[in-house]
CSV table of C-alpha atoms and ligand atoms in Angstrom, one decimal:
chain,number,residue,atom,x,y,z
A,164,MET,CA,-95.0,41.4,42.6
A,165,ASN,CA,-93.4,43.4,39.8
A,166,GLY,CA,-90.0,42.5,38.4
A,167,ILE,CA,-89.6,39.0,39.8
A,168,GLU,CA,-90.8,36.9,36.9
A,169,GLY,CA,-88.0,35.3,34.8
A,170,LYS,CA,-85.3,36.4,37.2
A,171,VAL,CA,-82.8,34.2,39.1
A,172,ALA,CA,-83.0,34.0,42.9
A,173,LEU,CA,-80.6,32.3,45.3
A,174,VAL,CA,-81.8,31.3,48.8
A,175,THR,CA,-79.6,29.9,51.6
A,176,GLY,CA,-81.0,27.9,54.4
A,177,ALA,CA,-83.7,27.0,51.9
A,178,ALA,CA,-84.4,23.5,53.1
A,179,SER,CA,-86.5,24.6,56.0
A,180,GLY,CA,-88.5,27.3,57.7
A,181,ILE,CA,-88.2,30.9,56.4
A,182,GLY,CA,-85.7,30.0,53.5
A,183,ARG,CA,-88.0,27.2,52.3
A,184,ALA,CA,-91.0,29.6,52.3
A,185,THR,CA,-89.0,32.2,50.4
A,186,ALA,CA,-87.8,29.8,47.8
A,187,LEU,CA,-91.4,28.7,47.2
A,188,ARG,CA,-92.7,32.3,47.0
A,189,PHE,CA,-90.0,33.3,44.5
A,190,ALA,CA,-91.0,30.3,42.4
A,191,ASP,CA,-94.7,31.3,42.7
A,192,GLU,CA,-93.8,34.7,41.4
A,193,GLY,CA,-92.1,33.2,38.4
A,194,ALA,CA,-88.4,33.3,39.4
A,195,LYS,CA,-85.9,30.5,38.8
A,196,VAL,CA,-84.6,29.5,42.2
A,197,VAL,CA,-81.3,28.1,43.4
A,198,VAL,CA,-82.1,26.3,46.7
A,199,SER,CA,-79.1,25.9,48.9
A,200,ASP,CA,-78.6,24.3,52.3
A,201,VAL,CA,-76.4,21.8,54.2
A,202,MET,CA,-79.5,19.5,54.5
A,203,VAL,CA,-79.5,17.7,51.1
A,204,ASP,CA,-82.6,15.6,51.3
A,205,ASP,CA,-84.9,18.4,52.5
A,206,GLY,CA,-83.4,20.9,50.0
A,207,GLU,CA,-84.0,18.5,47.2
A,208,GLN,CA,-87.5,18.1,48.4
A,209,VAL,CA,-88.1,21.9,48.0
A,210,VAL,CA,-86.7,21.7,44.5
A,211,HIS,CA,-89.0,18.8,43.7
A,212,GLU,CA,-92.0,20.8,45.0
A,213,ILE,CA,-91.1,23.8,42.8
A,214,ASN,CA,-90.4,21.7,39.7
A,215,GLU,CA,-93.6,19.6,40.2
A,216,SER,CA,-95.7,22.8,40.3
A,217,GLY,CA,-94.3,24.1,37.0
A,218,GLY,CA,-91.4,26.2,38.3
A,219,GLU,CA,-87.7,25.9,37.8
A,220,ALA,CA,-85.3,25.2,40.6
A,221,VAL,CA,-82.0,23.5,41.4
A,222,PHE,CA,-80.3,22.4,44.6
A,223,VAL,CA,-76.7,23.3,45.4
A,224,LYS,CA,-75.2,22.1,48.7
A,225,ALA,CA,-73.2,24.8,50.5
A,226,ASP,CA,-72.1,25.5,54.1
A,227,VAL,CA,-72.4,29.3,54.3
A,228,SER,CA,-69.5,29.6,56.7
A,229,ASP,CA,-67.0,28.1,54.1
A,230,PRO,CA,-65.6,30.6,51.6
A,231,ASP,CA,-64.9,28.0,48.9
A,232,GLU,CA,-68.4,26.5,49.2
A,233,VAL,CA,-70.1,29.9,49.0
A,234,ALA,CA,-67.9,30.9,46.0
A,235,ASN,CA,-68.9,27.6,44.3
A,236,LEU,CA,-72.6,28.1,45.2
A,237,VAL,CA,-72.7,31.5,43.5
A,238,ALA,CA,-70.7,30.3,40.5
A,239,SER,CA,-73.1,27.3,40.1
A,240,ALA,CA,-76.1,29.6,40.2
A,241,VAL,CA,-74.7,31.6,37.4
A,242,GLU,CA,-73.7,28.5,35.5
A,243,GLN,CA,-77.2,26.9,35.8
A,244,PHE,CA,-79.3,29.9,35.0
A,245,GLY,CA,-77.0,32.3,33.2
A,246,GLY,CA,-76.7,35.0,36.0
A,247,LEU,CA,-78.0,36.1,39.3
A,248,ASP,CA,-80.5,38.8,40.2
A,249,PHE,CA,-81.6,38.2,43.8
A,250,ALA,CA,-80.1,36.6,46.9
A,251,HIS,CA,-81.6,35.9,50.3
A,252,ASN,CA,-78.8,35.2,52.7
A,253,ASN,CA,-80.8,33.5,55.3
A,254,ALA,CA,-79.1,30.3,56.7
A,255,GLY,CA,-78.7,30.5,60.5
A,256,ILE,CA,-78.5,28.5,63.7
A,257,GLU,CA,-79.7,29.3,67.2
A,258,GLY,CA,-76.5,28.1,68.8
A,259,VAL,CA,-76.0,26.6,72.3
A,260,GLY,CA,-77.4,29.0,74.9
A,261,SER,CA,-75.5,30.0,78.0
A,262,SER,CA,-74.2,33.1,79.9
A,263,ILE,CA,-71.1,34.8,78.6
A,264,PRO,CA,-68.7,33.4,81.2
A,265,GLU,CA,-70.1,29.9,80.6
A,266,MET,CA,-70.1,30.1,76.8
A,267,SER,CA,-67.3,28.2,75.1
A,268,VAL,CA,-65.3,30.1,72.5
A,269,GLU,CA,-66.2,27.4,70.0
A,270,ASP,CA,-69.9,27.9,70.5
A,271,PHE,CA,-69.5,31.7,70.1
A,272,GLU,CA,-67.4,31.3,67.0
A,273,ARG,CA,-69.7,28.8,65.4
A,274,VAL,CA,-72.7,31.2,65.6
A,275,ILE,CA,-70.7,34.1,64.3
A,276,ASP,CA,-69.3,32.0,61.5
A,277,ILE,CA,-72.6,30.9,60.2
A,278,ASN,CA,-75.0,33.8,61.1
A,279,LEU,CA,-72.6,36.7,60.4
A,280,LYS,CA,-69.6,35.6,58.3
A,281,GLY,CA,-72.1,33.5,56.2
A,282,VAL,CA,-73.9,36.7,55.2
A,283,PHE,CA,-70.6,38.5,54.5
A,284,LEU,CA,-69.4,35.6,52.3
A,285,GLY,CA,-72.8,35.5,50.5
A,286,MET,CA,-72.6,39.2,49.6
A,287,LYS,CA,-68.9,39.0,48.8
A,288,TYR,CA,-69.6,36.6,45.9
A,289,GLU,CA,-73.1,37.7,45.0
A,290,ILE,CA,-72.5,41.5,44.6
A,291,PRO,CA,-70.1,41.2,41.6
A,292,ARG,CA,-72.6,38.9,39.8
A,293,LEU,CA,-75.5,41.3,40.4
A,294,LEU,CA,-73.3,44.2,39.0
A,295,GLU,CA,-72.6,42.1,36.0
A,296,ARG,CA,-76.4,42.0,35.3
A,297,GLY,CA,-76.7,45.7,35.7
A,298,GLY,CA,-78.4,45.5,39.1
A,299,GLY,CA,-80.4,43.3,41.5
A,300,ALA,CA,-81.3,43.0,45.2
A,301,ILE,CA,-80.1,41.2,48.3
A,302,VAL,CA,-82.1,40.5,51.5
A,303,ASN,CA,-80.2,39.3,54.6
A,304,THR,CA,-82.0,37.6,57.4
A,305,ALA,CA,-81.3,39.5,60.7
A,306,SER,CA,-83.9,39.3,63.5
A,307,VAL,CA,-85.5,41.4,66.2
A,308,ALA,CA,-82.4,40.0,68.1
A,309,GLY,CA,-80.5,42.5,65.9
A,310,MET,CA,-82.3,45.4,67.7
A,311,THR,CA,-82.5,44.3,71.3
A,312,GLY,CA,-80.3,42.4,73.8
A,313,GLY,CA,-81.1,39.1,75.4
A,314,PRO,CA,-79.5,36.9,78.1
A,315,ASN,CA,-77.8,33.6,77.4
A,316,LEU,CA,-77.8,33.9,73.6
A,317,SER,CA,-75.2,36.7,73.3
A,318,HIS,CA,-73.5,35.1,70.2
A,319,TYR,CA,-76.9,35.1,68.4
A,320,TYR,CA,-77.8,38.7,69.3
A,321,ALA,CA,-74.3,39.9,68.4
A,322,ALA,CA,-74.4,38.2,65.0
A,323,LYS,CA,-77.8,39.6,64.2
A,324,HIS,CA,-76.7,43.1,65.1
A,325,GLY,CA,-73.8,42.5,62.8
A,326,VAL,CA,-76.1,41.5,60.0
A,327,ILE,CA,-77.8,44.8,60.2
A,328,GLY,CA,-74.5,46.6,60.1
A,329,LEU,CA,-73.3,44.6,57.1
A,330,THR,CA,-76.6,45.3,55.3
A,331,ARG,CA,-76.5,49.0,55.9
A,332,SER,CA,-72.8,49.2,54.8
A,333,ALA,CA,-73.3,47.0,51.7
A,334,ALA,CA,-76.3,49.1,50.7
A,335,LEU,CA,-74.2,52.3,50.7
A,336,GLU,CA,-71.4,50.6,48.7
A,337,VAL,CA,-73.7,49.8,45.8
A,338,ALA,CA,-76.5,52.4,46.2
A,339,ASN,CA,-75.7,54.1,42.9
A,340,GLU,CA,-75.1,50.9,41.0
A,341,ASN,CA,-78.7,49.7,40.9
A,342,VAL,CA,-78.2,47.1,43.6
A,343,ARG,CA,-80.3,47.3,46.7
A,344,VAL,CA,-79.5,45.5,50.0
A,345,ASN,CA,-82.0,45.2,52.8
A,346,ALA,CA,-82.6,42.9,55.8
A,347,VAL,CA,-85.6,41.3,57.3
A,348,CYS,CA,-86.0,41.2,61.1
A,349,PRO,CA,-88.4,38.5,62.0
A,350,GLY,CA,-90.1,38.2,65.4
A,351,VAL,CA,-91.0,34.7,66.7
A,352,ILE,CA,-91.7,32.6,63.6
A,353,ASP,CA,-93.1,29.1,63.7
A,354,THR,CA,-90.2,27.1,62.2
A,355,PRO,CA,-88.1,24.1,63.2
A,356,MET,CA,-85.6,26.5,64.9
A,357,ILE,CA,-88.3,27.7,67.3
A,358,GLU,CA,-89.5,24.1,67.8
A,359,ARG,CA,-85.9,23.1,68.8
A,360,PHE,CA,-85.6,26.1,71.1
A,361,THR,CA,-88.9,25.5,73.0
A,362,LYS,CA,-88.9,21.7,72.9
A,363,ASP,CA,-89.1,20.3,76.5
A,364,ASP,CA,-89.2,23.9,77.8
A,365,ASP,CA,-92.7,25.1,78.4
A,366,GLU,CA,-91.5,28.2,80.1
A,367,ALA,CA,-89.4,29.3,77.1
A,368,ALA,CA,-92.4,28.6,74.8
A,369,GLU,CA,-94.8,30.6,77.0
A,370,GLY,CA,-92.2,33.5,77.3
A,371,LEU,CA,-91.9,33.7,73.5
A,372,LEU,CA,-95.6,33.8,72.9
A,373,ALA,CA,-96.2,36.3,75.7
A,374,ALA,CA,-93.8,38.7,73.9
A,375,GLU,CA,-96.0,38.6,70.8
A,376,PRO,CA,-98.7,41.1,71.1
A,377,MET,CA,-100.9,39.4,68.5
A,378,GLY,CA,-100.9,36.3,70.7
A,379,ARG,CA,-99.4,34.0,68.0
A,380,MET,CA,-96.2,33.3,66.2
A,381,GLY,CA,-95.6,34.5,62.7
A,382,LYS,CA,-95.6,32.2,59.7
A,383,PRO,CA,-92.6,31.6,57.5
A,384,GLU,CA,-94.7,32.8,54.6
A,385,GLU,CA,-95.2,36.2,56.2
A,386,ILE,CA,-91.4,36.7,56.1
A,387,ALA,CA,-91.1,35.3,52.6
A,388,ALA,CA,-93.6,37.9,51.3
A,389,ALA,CA,-91.4,40.7,52.7
A,390,VAL,CA,-88.3,39.2,51.2
A,391,VAL,CA,-89.8,38.9,47.7
A,392,TYR,CA,-91.3,42.4,48.1
A,393,LEU,CA,-87.9,43.9,49.0
A,394,CYS,CA,-86.4,42.2,45.9
A,395,SER,CA,-89.2,43.4,43.6
A,396,ASP,CA,-89.5,46.7,41.6
A,397,ASP,CA,-92.2,47.7,44.1
A,398,ALA,CA,-89.4,48.4,46.6
A,399,SER,CA,-87.2,50.3,44.1
A,400,PHE,CA,-86.4,53.1,46.5
A,401,VAL,CA,-85.9,50.9,49.6
A,402,THR,CA,-82.3,50.1,50.5
A,403,GLY,CA,-80.2,49.7,53.7
A,404,HIS,CA,-83.5,49.0,55.6
A,405,PRO,CA,-83.8,46.4,58.4
A,406,MET,CA,-87.6,45.6,57.9
A,407,VAL,CA,-89.2,44.4,61.1
A,408,ILE,CA,-91.9,41.8,60.7
A,409,ASP,CA,-92.8,40.8,64.2
A,410,GLY,CA,-96.5,41.4,64.9
A,411,GLY,CA,-95.5,44.3,67.2
A,412,TYR,CA,-92.8,42.5,69.2
A,413,VAL,CA,-90.3,45.4,69.2
A,414,VAL,CA,-90.7,49.0,68.2
A,415,PRO,CA,-87.7,49.9,66.0
B,248,LIG,P1,-84.6,26.6,60.4
B,248,LIG,O1,-83.8,25.9,61.3
B,248,LIG,O2,-86.0,26.1,60.0
B,248,LIG,O3,-83.8,26.9,59.0
B,248,LIG,C1,-82.5,27.2,59.0
B,248,LIG,C2,-81.8,26.5,57.8
B,248,LIG,O4,-80.5,27.0,57.7
B,248,LIG,C3,-81.9,25.0,57.9
B,248,LIG,O5,-82.4,24.4,56.7
B,248,LIG,C4,-80.4,24.7,58.1
B,248,LIG,O6,-80.0,23.4,57.6
B,248,LIG,C5,-79.7,25.8,57.4
B,248,LIG,N1,-78.3,26.0,57.8
B,248,LIG,C6,-77.8,25.9,59.1
B,248,LIG,N2,-76.5,26.1,59.1
B,248,LIG,C7,-76.1,26.2,57.8
B,248,LIG,C8,-74.9,26.4,57.2
B,248,LIG,N3,-73.7,26.4,57.9
B,248,LIG,N4,-74.9,26.5,55.8
B,248,LIG,C9,-76.0,26.4,55.1
B,248,LIG,N5,-77.2,26.2,55.7
B,248,LIG,C10,-77.3,26.1,57.0
B,248,LIG,O7,-84.8,28.1,61.0
B,248,LIG,P2,-85.5,29.4,60.5
B,248,LIG,O8,-86.3,29.8,61.7
B,248,LIG,O9,-86.2,29.2,59.2
B,248,LIG,O10,-84.3,30.4,60.4
B,248,LIG,C11,-83.9,31.0,59.2
B,248,LIG,C12,-83.2,32.3,59.6
B,248,LIG,O11,-84.2,33.2,60.2
B,248,LIG,C13,-82.0,32.2,60.5
B,248,LIG,O12,-81.0,33.1,60.1
B,248,LIG,C14,-82.6,32.6,61.8
B,248,LIG,O13,-81.6,33.1,62.7
B,248,LIG,C15,-83.6,33.7,61.4
B,248,LIG,N6,-84.7,34.0,62.3
B,248,LIG,C16,-85.6,33.1,62.7
B,248,LIG,C17,-86.6,33.5,63.6
B,248,LIG,C18,-87.6,32.5,64.1
B,248,LIG,O14,-88.4,32.8,65.1
B,248,LIG,N7,-87.8,31.3,63.5
B,248,LIG,C19,-86.6,34.8,64.1
B,248,LIG,C20,-85.7,35.7,63.7
B,248,LIG,C21,-84.7,35.3,62.8
């Protein structure tokens, strides 16, 4: 893809699933990659894989819900590689499922803190660094859950709707400063998150597959390709867009 080689990309939630696939794809396209997660061993393994195959990557541990850790993450990226061009704000959790009356305030706040505030904090510290470079691109991970409702996971659906709102707003704040901000909205993707969600629950697993018209889950690499495309020069007139990659699961 055009305009990725030699650039610096930061990916959160990069130790696993979609973030891991994006970090590897950025490296394949010639970017230097800052791999970030709370899972240190798995994150360092991704860095090892990139460096072993001739790429350049470093690991920085950060909890995306903690303002100081996110500020430090972005500062470390700049320190390690001299600047920042792209960011994929992707870290997220599925949360504990229950109806709204049954949901604890702590469970609600935890999902909002990581899945929504984490994206805000990422952009808060990334945007000034992209502006310093004269431009760049951000992709936030929303979900088809940002476009529909769903029972017993209201915190998750609300957070993902919020990510789309943040993305559209950020895009307009920097549209004439050569920074583009987009989101990806994955359908059901075969990652450890879905494994946890469907483990010991055949009905949940069948329900998720039944909702996928192609009769299969998506692969993390199919989301990674969209993220790197949205950062590339090939997407130079695309901003504020929540890109659905879902095998036909929802019609936007
Ligand atoms: P995953 O569990 O494989 O990966 C999520 C990663 O985020 C993990 O490595 C985890 O350690 C990290 N993480 C969790 N909390 C964190 C925190 N506070 N700070 C930093 N890192 C943290 O799941 P995934 O499916 O790859 O999910 C990635 C993103 O995609 C999430 O935002 C998720 O909501 C979204 N998503 C997933 C699907 C799907 O079907 N898998 C669909 C739509 C959206």
